[in-house]
């Protein structure tokens, strides 16, 4: 089995390599190609990747290249983990929205729109080249904003699935609090990427006993602290929102916090410099502990499980996984082509529309959640239109539609700032 990682020079990559090495019985990778235009950085990461494989006696071959077409040729799956503009662009995404009193964040709000505008055209170009190099390859997208990027890929006819680590992180957190193996925990996970709620925490599978009421009663304080939300919010909702809901439920508080401390982008940039210095040590042959602070926890396990389910006979992978995939009637208040993040059956058989994930049935959602999902989906429609066709008015409309903006003057000011900080990445601007 051949896999390729576009963005293979990322400091995330050793986390992924460690998962491939540990879980080789689930996903038997014979060849892994790391693809990245940043050749010096790629060689550092590639050398460490080979040492990790060697330490764990993995027989697979790891190569590096800056040639996307050659690297993707014959691949069974291609993983995308890109950051167009790097941490410098992320720093801008987290900074200029604060000038208008709005959240500055790389995937949510105005900063998230800027990232989508920079990213979607590049990802679609990569996907077309992957299709030519390996027509049957699956594209597994970890590139943010995952929902919008996955919708762009599916809309262009690619065999694509979006992946996020929020659900697997919560699964591991809940399992630890309950003192059980994570494989015995099933989440009733519903929403859009970075806009999800856990409606149930079930024992054993989708039809198992719901442990969520007991979990909140016994460990609600710990869960709330992890999400940085008041315990009373979880008690009143009776569900667990993802930590991204804090940008909606406590927007003004978050804006004040963000304006009073260094940005996450600055923290990550410093961490990346330290990580790359560690990676350059020829004696290092495992992922360093510092990598845990970089983000993306459990990404490798989720990626291995998804790739194994898509490419193998399914025997070594979880039959039900949280993915970003086409709605196809799952949430009846959304268009069929919307991309949602839910539990889905993932195997080689697929469904009536062909191979790929088949979402599990979702109970009727409380309007409190359905309304926000519909609102953000409308924004994502407009954001994708702006990313595909460009134009200041399309950017403005997307911002005006976003629930964290929603005011004419704010949308105007944010549009001006977005374009001023992103002209070099937007051909039409």
Short mmCIF file of C-alpha atoms in Angstrom, two decimals:
data_model
loop_
_atom_site.label_atom_id
_atom_site.label_comp_id
_atom_site.label_asym_id
_atom_site.label_seq_id
_atom_site.Cartn_x
_atom_site.Cartn_y
_atom_site.Cartn_z
CA UNK A 1 0.00 0.00 0.00
CA UNK A 2 1.37 3.40 -1.00
CA UNK A 3 0.41 6.59 0.83
CA UNK A 4 1.46 10.15 0.11
CA UNK A 5 1.36 13.12 2.46
CA UNK A 6 1.12 16.56 0.85
CA UNK A 7 2.57 18.96 3.36
CA UNK A 8 4.91 16.24 4.54
CA UNK A 9 7.40 18.81 5.84
CA UNK A 10 4.94 19.88 8.53
CA UNK A 11 6.01 19.62 12.16
CA UNK A 12 2.82 17.53 12.58
CA UNK A 13 4.24 14.78 10.40
CA UNK A 14 6.19 12.82 13.08
CA UNK A 15 2.88 12.33 14.91
CA UNK A 16 1.48 10.76 11.75
CA UNK A 17 4.61 8.65 11.23
CA UNK A 18 4.44 7.37 14.78
CA UNK A 19 0.87 6.23 14.17
CA UNK A 20 1.78 4.46 10.95
CA UNK A 21 4.61 2.68 12.77
CA UNK A 22 2.61 1.62 15.84
CA UNK A 23 -0.52 0.61 13.93
CA UNK A 24 1.09 -1.20 11.00
CA UNK A 25 -1.12 -4.25 11.53
CA UNK A 26 -4.17 -2.04 10.92
CA UNK A 27 -2.65 -0.16 7.98
CA UNK A 28 0.18 -2.07 6.24
CA UNK A 29 2.04 0.78 4.52
CA UNK A 30 4.76 -0.44 2.17
CA UNK A 31 5.67 2.99 0.76
CA UNK A 32 5.18 6.44 2.22
CA UNK A 33 6.03 9.58 0.26
CA UNK A 34 6.33 12.94 2.00
CA UNK A 35 5.72 15.80 -0.45
CA UNK A 36 6.55 19.43 0.28
CA UNK A 37 8.07 22.36 -1.65
CA UNK A 38 10.11 23.40 1.44
CA UNK A 39 12.97 21.01 0.68
CA UNK A 40 15.27 21.79 3.62
CA UNK A 41 12.47 21.34 6.14
CA UNK A 42 11.22 18.26 4.31
CA UNK A 43 14.60 16.57 4.58
CA UNK A 44 14.70 17.16 8.35
CA UNK A 45 11.24 15.67 8.82
CA UNK A 46 11.90 12.85 6.35
CA UNK A 47 15.09 11.78 8.10
CA UNK A 48 13.32 11.68 11.46
CA UNK A 49 10.45 9.73 9.89
CA UNK A 50 12.87 7.08 8.64
CA UNK A 51 14.46 6.84 12.09
CA UNK A 52 11.03 6.38 13.72
CA UNK A 53 10.21 3.56 11.30
CA UNK A 54 13.60 1.96 11.95
CA UNK A 55 13.22 2.18 15.74
CA UNK A 56 9.88 0.39 15.54
CA UNK A 57 11.09 -2.14 12.93
CA UNK A 58 8.61 -0.97 10.31
CA UNK A 59 9.54 -2.45 6.92
CA UNK A 60 8.00 0.35 4.88
CA UNK A 61 10.04 2.69 2.69
CA UNK A 62 9.89 6.46 3.27
CA UNK A 63 10.89 8.87 0.52
CA UNK A 64 10.69 12.64 0.17
CA UNK A 65 10.09 14.82 -2.87
CA UNK A 66 9.03 18.31 -3.89
CA UNK A 67 7.48 16.86 -7.08
CA UNK A 68 3.77 16.41 -6.39
CA UNK A 69 3.03 14.52 -9.60
CA UNK A 70 5.81 11.98 -9.08
CA UNK A 71 5.08 11.59 -5.38
CA UNK A 72 1.36 10.97 -5.88
CA UNK A 73 1.79 8.53 -8.79
CA UNK A 74 0.29 5.18 -7.91
CA UNK A 75 -0.76 6.25 -4.41
CA UNK A 76 -3.73 4.51 -2.83
CA UNK A 77 -4.46 7.51 -0.62
CA UNK A 78 -3.16 11.07 -0.40
CA UNK A 79 -3.35 12.98 2.88
CA UNK A 80 -3.52 16.76 2.71
CA UNK A 81 -2.12 18.83 5.60
CA UNK A 82 -1.43 22.28 4.21
CA UNK A 83 -1.10 25.78 5.58
CA UNK A 84 -1.01 28.28 2.74
CA UNK A 85 0.99 31.27 3.92
CA UNK A 86 2.40 29.41 6.92
CA UNK A 87 2.30 30.72 10.47
CA UNK A 88 2.78 34.28 9.20
CA UNK A 89 -0.61 34.19 7.47
CA UNK A 90 -2.14 32.54 10.52
CA UNK A 91 -0.81 35.37 12.67
CA UNK A 92 -2.65 37.83 10.43
CA UNK A 93 -5.86 35.77 10.59
CA UNK A 94 -5.70 35.92 14.38
CA UNK A 95 -4.89 39.64 14.54
CA UNK A 96 -6.80 41.87 12.12
CA UNK A 97 -10.33 40.68 13.05
CA UNK A 98 -9.66 41.89 16.61
CA UNK A 99 -9.39 45.43 15.20
CA UNK A 100 -13.11 45.18 14.49
CA UNK A 101 -13.97 43.58 17.82
CA UNK A 102 -14.36 40.11 16.30
CA UNK A 103 -12.74 36.79 17.12
CA UNK A 104 -9.37 36.31 15.46
CA UNK A 105 -9.03 32.59 14.79
CA UNK A 106 -7.68 30.49 11.94
CA UNK A 107 -10.81 28.44 11.17
CA UNK A 108 -13.72 30.40 12.66
CA UNK A 109 -15.08 33.80 11.72
CA UNK A 110 -13.28 36.24 9.45
CA UNK A 111 -9.87 34.61 9.90
CA UNK A 112 -11.35 31.28 8.91
CA UNK A 113 -12.76 32.83 5.74
CA UNK A 114 -9.34 34.24 4.86
CA UNK A 115 -7.82 30.78 5.27
CA UNK A 116 -10.53 29.25 3.08
CA UNK A 117 -9.92 31.81 0.33
CA UNK A 118 -6.19 31.10 0.34
CA UNK A 119 -6.58 27.34 0.60
CA UNK A 120 -9.42 26.12 -1.61
CA UNK A 121 -7.87 27.00 -5.01
CA UNK A 122 -4.55 25.41 -4.04
CA UNK A 123 -6.20 22.23 -2.75
CA UNK A 124 -8.32 21.88 -5.89
CA UNK A 125 -5.22 22.22 -8.07
CA UNK A 126 -3.45 19.56 -5.99
CA UNK A 127 -6.48 17.27 -6.20
CA UNK A 128 -6.63 17.53 -9.99
CA UNK A 129 -2.97 16.59 -10.22
CA UNK A 130 -3.55 13.68 -7.84
CA UNK A 131 -6.45 12.51 -10.01
CA UNK A 132 -4.19 12.48 -13.05
CA UNK A 133 -1.35 10.75 -11.22
CA UNK A 134 -3.52 8.18 -9.44
CA UNK A 135 -7.18 8.21 -10.56
CA UNK A 136 -8.44 5.81 -7.88
CA UNK A 137 -6.68 7.42 -4.92
CA UNK A 138 -8.66 8.59 -1.91
CA UNK A 139 -7.97 12.11 -0.69
CA UNK A 140 -8.06 12.44 3.10
CA UNK A 141 -8.21 16.10 4.02
CA UNK A 142 -6.91 17.38 7.33
CA UNK A 143 -6.44 20.89 5.94
CA UNK A 144 -8.53 23.57 7.62
CA UNK A 145 -11.20 24.75 7.29
CA UNK A 146 -11.95 21.04 6.79
CA UNK A 147 -15.67 21.38 6.07
CA UNK A 148 -15.30 23.98 3.33
CA UNK A 149 -12.25 22.30 1.80
CA UNK A 150 -13.96 18.89 1.76
CA UNK A 151 -17.06 20.39 0.17
CA UNK A 152 -14.89 21.94 -2.54
CA UNK A 153 -13.24 18.56 -3.20
CA UNK A 154 -16.53 16.65 -3.34
CA UNK A 155 -18.10 19.32 -5.50
CA UNK A 156 -15.26 18.84 -8.01
CA UNK A 157 -15.92 15.09 -8.10
CA UNK A 158 -12.96 13.89 -6.05
CA UNK A 159 -12.92 10.78 -3.85
CA UNK A 160 -12.48 12.77 -0.67
CA UNK A 161 -13.19 12.52 3.04
CA UNK A 162 -12.52 15.22 5.63
CA UNK A 163 -10.90 14.38 8.96
CA UNK A 164 -10.64 16.28 12.25
CA UNK A 165 -9.18 15.25 15.59
CA UNK A 166 -11.80 16.92 17.83
CA UNK A 167 -14.03 13.84 18.10
CA UNK A 168 -11.24 11.35 18.79
CA UNK A 169 -9.81 13.74 21.38
CA UNK A 170 -13.15 13.90 23.20
CA UNK A 171 -13.55 10.14 22.94
CA UNK A 172 -10.17 9.65 24.62
CA UNK A 173 -11.00 12.26 27.27
CA UNK A 174 -14.33 10.66 28.13
CA UNK A 175 -12.85 7.15 28.19
CA UNK A 176 -10.17 8.27 30.64
CA UNK A 177 -12.74 9.91 32.93
CA UNK A 178 -14.94 6.80 32.82
CA UNK A 179 -12.01 4.42 33.24
CA UNK A 180 -12.78 2.39 30.12
CA UNK A 181 -11.00 1.53 26.87
CA UNK A 182 -11.61 4.19 24.18
CA UNK A 183 -12.77 1.51 21.72
CA UNK A 184 -15.77 0.96 23.97
CA UNK A 185 -16.96 4.57 23.67
CA UNK A 186 -19.23 5.71 20.82
CA UNK A 187 -20.06 9.40 20.46
CA UNK A 188 -23.35 10.77 19.15
CA UNK A 189 -21.31 13.46 17.40
CA UNK A 190 -23.34 15.87 15.25
CA UNK A 191 -22.75 19.16 13.43
CA UNK A 192 -20.26 20.77 11.09
CA UNK A 193 -16.49 20.77 11.32
CA UNK A 194 -15.52 22.85 14.37
CA UNK A 195 -19.23 23.27 15.21
CA UNK A 196 -20.28 20.02 16.87
CA UNK A 197 -22.03 18.68 19.94
CA UNK A 198 -21.83 15.32 21.67
CA UNK A 199 -25.49 14.42 22.17
CA UNK A 200 -24.63 11.07 23.72
CA UNK A 201 -21.67 9.05 24.97
CA UNK A 202 -22.61 5.42 24.40
CA UNK A 203 -21.19 2.23 25.74
CA UNK A 204 -20.06 -0.21 23.08
CA UNK A 205 -21.72 1.24 19.97
CA UNK A 206 -24.49 3.38 18.45
CA UNK A 207 -27.23 1.46 20.27
CA UNK A 208 -25.44 1.19 23.62
CA UNK A 209 -26.34 2.72 26.96
CA UNK A 210 -25.96 6.49 27.07
CA UNK A 211 -23.34 7.34 29.68
CA UNK A 212 -23.49 11.10 29.12
CA UNK A 213 -25.84 12.00 32.02
CA UNK A 214 -23.64 10.16 34.48
CA UNK A 215 -20.48 11.57 32.91
CA UNK A 216 -21.73 15.14 33.35
CA UNK A 217 -22.96 14.45 36.88
CA UNK A 218 -19.62 13.01 38.02
CA UNK A 219 -17.10 14.77 35.81
CA UNK A 220 -18.90 17.84 34.45
CA UNK A 221 -16.45 20.17 36.13
CA UNK A 222 -13.45 18.54 34.47
CA UNK A 223 -15.14 18.52 31.06
CA UNK A 224 -16.18 22.17 31.40
CA UNK A 225 -12.68 23.20 32.45
CA UNK A 226 -11.26 21.47 29.39
CA UNK A 227 -13.69 23.39 27.16
CA UNK A 228 -13.16 26.63 29.11
CA UNK A 229 -16.91 26.99 29.55
CA UNK A 230 -18.85 27.33 32.83
CA UNK A 231 -20.05 24.05 34.30
CA UNK A 232 -23.56 25.54 34.33
CA UNK A 233 -23.57 25.70 30.51
CA UNK A 234 -23.06 21.94 30.23
CA UNK A 235 -25.65 21.27 32.93
CA UNK A 236 -28.26 23.42 31.19
CA UNK A 237 -27.56 22.02 27.71
CA UNK A 238 -27.18 18.42 28.81
CA UNK A 239 -24.71 17.89 25.94
CA UNK A 240 -21.00 18.55 25.39
CA UNK A 241 -20.17 21.22 22.78
CA UNK A 242 -16.79 21.18 21.10
CA UNK A 243 -14.34 23.77 22.40
CA UNK A 244 -14.89 25.77 19.20
CA UNK A 245 -18.39 26.61 20.43
CA UNK A 246 -16.75 28.89 22.98
CA UNK A 247 -16.18 31.35 20.13
CA UNK A 248 -19.97 31.53 19.78
CA UNK A 249 -21.16 31.06 23.36
CA UNK A 250 -18.59 33.44 24.91
CA UNK A 251 -17.56 35.59 21.95
CA UNK A 252 -16.93 38.90 23.73
CA UNK A 253 -15.02 37.23 26.55
CA UNK A 254 -12.80 35.45 24.01
CA UNK A 255 -12.15 38.69 22.11
CA UNK A 256 -10.98 40.35 25.34
CA UNK A 257 -8.70 37.41 26.09
CA UNK A 258 -7.21 37.33 22.60
CA UNK A 259 -6.46 41.03 22.75
CA UNK A 260 -4.55 40.69 26.01
CA UNK A 261 -2.03 37.94 25.24
CA UNK A 262 0.32 36.71 22.49
CA UNK A 263 -1.44 34.98 19.61
CA UNK A 264 -1.57 31.23 19.25
CA UNK A 265 0.23 31.65 15.92
CA UNK A 266 3.21 33.27 17.66
CA UNK A 267 3.29 30.45 20.23
CA UNK A 268 3.14 27.79 17.51
CA UNK A 269 5.81 29.49 15.39
CA UNK A 270 8.19 29.45 18.37
CA UNK A 271 7.33 25.83 19.07
CA UNK A 272 7.95 24.88 15.44
CA UNK A 273 11.43 26.41 15.55
CA UNK A 274 12.20 24.35 18.63
CA UNK A 275 10.74 21.20 17.09
CA UNK A 276 12.76 21.57 13.90
CA UNK A 277 15.92 21.95 15.99
CA UNK A 278 15.02 18.70 17.77
CA UNK A 279 14.27 16.96 14.47
CA UNK A 280 17.76 17.84 13.23
CA UNK A 281 19.32 15.70 15.97
CA UNK A 282 20.38 12.43 14.28
CA UNK A 283 19.99 10.62 17.61
CA UNK A 284 16.26 11.43 17.83
CA UNK A 285 14.24 8.42 16.69
CA UNK A 286 10.82 9.03 18.27
CA UNK A 287 8.34 11.88 18.31
CA UNK A 288 9.43 14.36 21.02
CA UNK A 289 7.18 15.18 23.97
CA UNK A 290 7.06 18.82 22.82
CA UNK A 291 5.01 17.76 19.80
CA UNK A 292 2.00 17.17 22.06
CA UNK A 293 1.72 20.94 22.51
CA UNK A 294 1.65 21.56 18.76
CA UNK A 295 -1.94 20.34 18.42
CA UNK A 296 -3.40 17.51 16.39
CA UNK A 297 -3.51 15.00 19.25
CA UNK A 298 -4.60 11.52 18.09
CA UNK A 299 -4.60 12.70 14.47
CA UNK A 300 -2.44 9.73 13.49
CA UNK A 301 -4.81 7.18 15.01
CA UNK A 302 -7.82 8.74 13.31
CA UNK A 303 -5.96 8.89 9.98
CA UNK A 304 -4.82 5.26 10.20
CA UNK A 305 -8.34 4.07 11.05
CA UNK A 306 -9.89 6.03 8.19
CA UNK A 307 -7.32 4.99 5.58
CA UNK A 308 -7.56 1.36 6.67
CA UNK A 309 -11.35 1.39 6.37
CA UNK A 310 -11.27 3.04 2.94
CA UNK A 311 -8.49 0.88 1.48
CA UNK A 312 -8.64 -2.48 3.23
CA UNK A 313 -11.21 -5.11 3.96
CA UNK A 314 -12.22 -3.22 7.09
CA UNK A 315 -11.19 -6.00 9.44
CA UNK A 316 -8.58 -3.92 11.24
CA UNK A 317 -10.44 -0.61 11.33
CA UNK A 318 -13.36 0.73 13.34
CA UNK A 319 -16.57 0.19 11.35
CA UNK A 320 -18.00 3.54 12.51
CA UNK A 321 -15.92 6.72 12.49
CA UNK A 322 -16.44 10.47 12.73
CA UNK A 323 -15.76 12.04 9.34
CA UNK A 324 -16.64 15.04 7.23
CA UNK A 325 -18.76 13.89 4.33
CA UNK A 326 -21.75 14.80 2.16
CA UNK A 327 -24.99 15.35 4.08
CA UNK A 328 -27.15 13.38 1.61
CA UNK A 329 -30.33 13.87 3.65
CA UNK A 330 -28.82 13.06 7.05
CA UNK A 331 -29.75 16.49 8.43
CA UNK A 332 -33.00 17.24 6.58
CA UNK A 333 -32.77 20.98 7.12
CA UNK A 334 -29.50 21.19 5.11
CA UNK A 335 -28.86 20.78 1.37
CA UNK A 336 -27.78 17.30 0.30
CA UNK A 337 -24.39 18.61 -0.86
CA UNK A 338 -23.57 20.28 2.45
CA UNK A 339 -20.65 18.68 4.29
CA UNK A 340 -21.41 17.58 7.84
CA UNK A 341 -19.30 16.03 10.60
CA UNK A 342 -21.01 12.93 11.99
CA UNK A 343 -20.52 9.28 12.75
CA UNK A 344 -20.52 7.27 9.54
CA UNK A 345 -20.06 3.71 8.41
CA UNK A 346 -16.78 3.59 6.52
CA UNK A 347 -15.90 0.56 4.43
CA UNK A 348 -15.25 -0.45 0.85
CA UNK A 349 -18.92 -0.98 0.06
CA UNK A 350 -20.10 2.60 0.52
CA UNK A 351 -23.70 3.49 -0.22
CA UNK A 352 -26.06 4.20 -3.12
CA UNK A 353 -23.84 7.06 -4.32
CA UNK A 354 -20.76 4.84 -4.52
CA UNK A 355 -17.85 4.01 -2.21
CA UNK A 356 -17.16 6.17 0.78
CA UNK A 357 -18.63 7.02 4.20
CA UNK A 358 -22.34 6.51 4.83
CA UNK A 359 -23.59 8.74 7.68
CA UNK A 360 -25.54 7.08 10.47
CA UNK A 361 -29.06 8.28 11.15
CA UNK A 362 -29.25 11.33 13.41
CA UNK A 363 -32.23 12.07 15.69
CA UNK A 364 -34.15 15.28 15.19
CA UNK A 365 -31.97 18.08 16.49
CA UNK A 366 -33.04 20.67 19.01
CA UNK A 367 -33.52 24.02 17.21
CA UNK A 368 -30.81 25.44 19.47
CA UNK A 369 -28.27 23.37 17.52
CA UNK A 370 -30.04 23.01 14.19
CA UNK A 371 -30.40 26.78 13.85
CA UNK A 372 -26.70 27.47 14.31
CA UNK A 373 -25.75 24.59 12.01
CA UNK A 374 -28.03 25.96 9.28
CA UNK A 375 -26.68 29.48 9.78
CA UNK A 376 -23.04 28.43 9.51
CA UNK A 377 -23.82 26.19 6.53
CA UNK A 378 -25.26 29.23 4.73
CA UNK A 379 -22.02 31.08 5.48
CA UNK A 380 -20.00 28.12 4.17
CA UNK A 381 -22.03 28.19 0.93
CA UNK A 382 -21.05 31.82 0.42
CA UNK A 383 -17.46 31.26 1.57
CA UNK A 384 -16.97 28.50 -0.97
CA UNK A 385 -18.49 30.66 -3.70
CA UNK A 386 -16.03 33.43 -2.82
CA UNK A 387 -13.11 30.99 -2.80
CA UNK A 388 -14.06 29.58 -6.20
CA UNK A 389 -15.05 32.77 -8.01
CA UNK A 390 -13.44 35.60 -6.06
CA UNK A 391 -14.65 39.17 -5.85
CA UNK A 392 -14.95 41.68 -3.03
CA UNK A 393 -18.75 41.50 -2.95
CA UNK A 394 -18.70 37.71 -2.47
CA UNK A 395 -16.26 38.09 0.43
CA UNK A 396 -18.49 40.74 1.97
CA UNK A 397 -21.60 38.56 1.61
CA UNK A 398 -19.88 35.63 3.28
CA UNK A 399 -18.80 37.80 6.20
CA UNK A 400 -22.23 39.39 6.56
CA UNK A 401 -23.74 35.89 6.70
CA UNK A 402 -21.40 34.66 9.43
CA UNK A 403 -23.09 34.55 12.87
CA UNK A 404 -19.96 36.01 14.47
CA UNK A 405 -20.17 39.08 12.19
CA UNK A 406 -23.70 39.75 10.92
CA UNK A 407 -23.52 43.56 10.84
CA UNK A 408 -23.07 45.67 7.73
CA UNK A 409 -20.33 47.98 9.09
CA UNK A 410 -18.41 45.07 10.61
CA UNK A 411 -18.56 43.11 7.38
CA UNK A 412 -17.28 46.13 5.41
CA UNK A 413 -14.36 46.71 7.75
CA UNK A 414 -13.45 43.03 7.87
CA UNK A 415 -13.62 42.75 4.07
CA UNK A 416 -11.18 45.64 3.67
CA UNK A 417 -8.76 44.11 6.15
CA UNK A 418 -9.03 40.58 4.74
CA UNK A 419 -8.19 41.77 1.24
CA UNK A 420 -5.37 44.04 2.43
CA UNK A 421 -3.67 41.16 4.24
CA UNK A 422 -4.23 38.47 1.59
CA UNK A 423 -3.75 40.07 -1.83
CA UNK A 424 -0.61 38.06 -2.55
CA UNK A 425 -2.59 34.81 -2.19
CA UNK A 426 -5.72 35.86 -4.13
CA UNK A 427 -5.14 36.01 -7.89
CA UNK A 428 -8.38 37.93 -8.48
CA UNK A 429 -7.48 40.62 -5.89
#
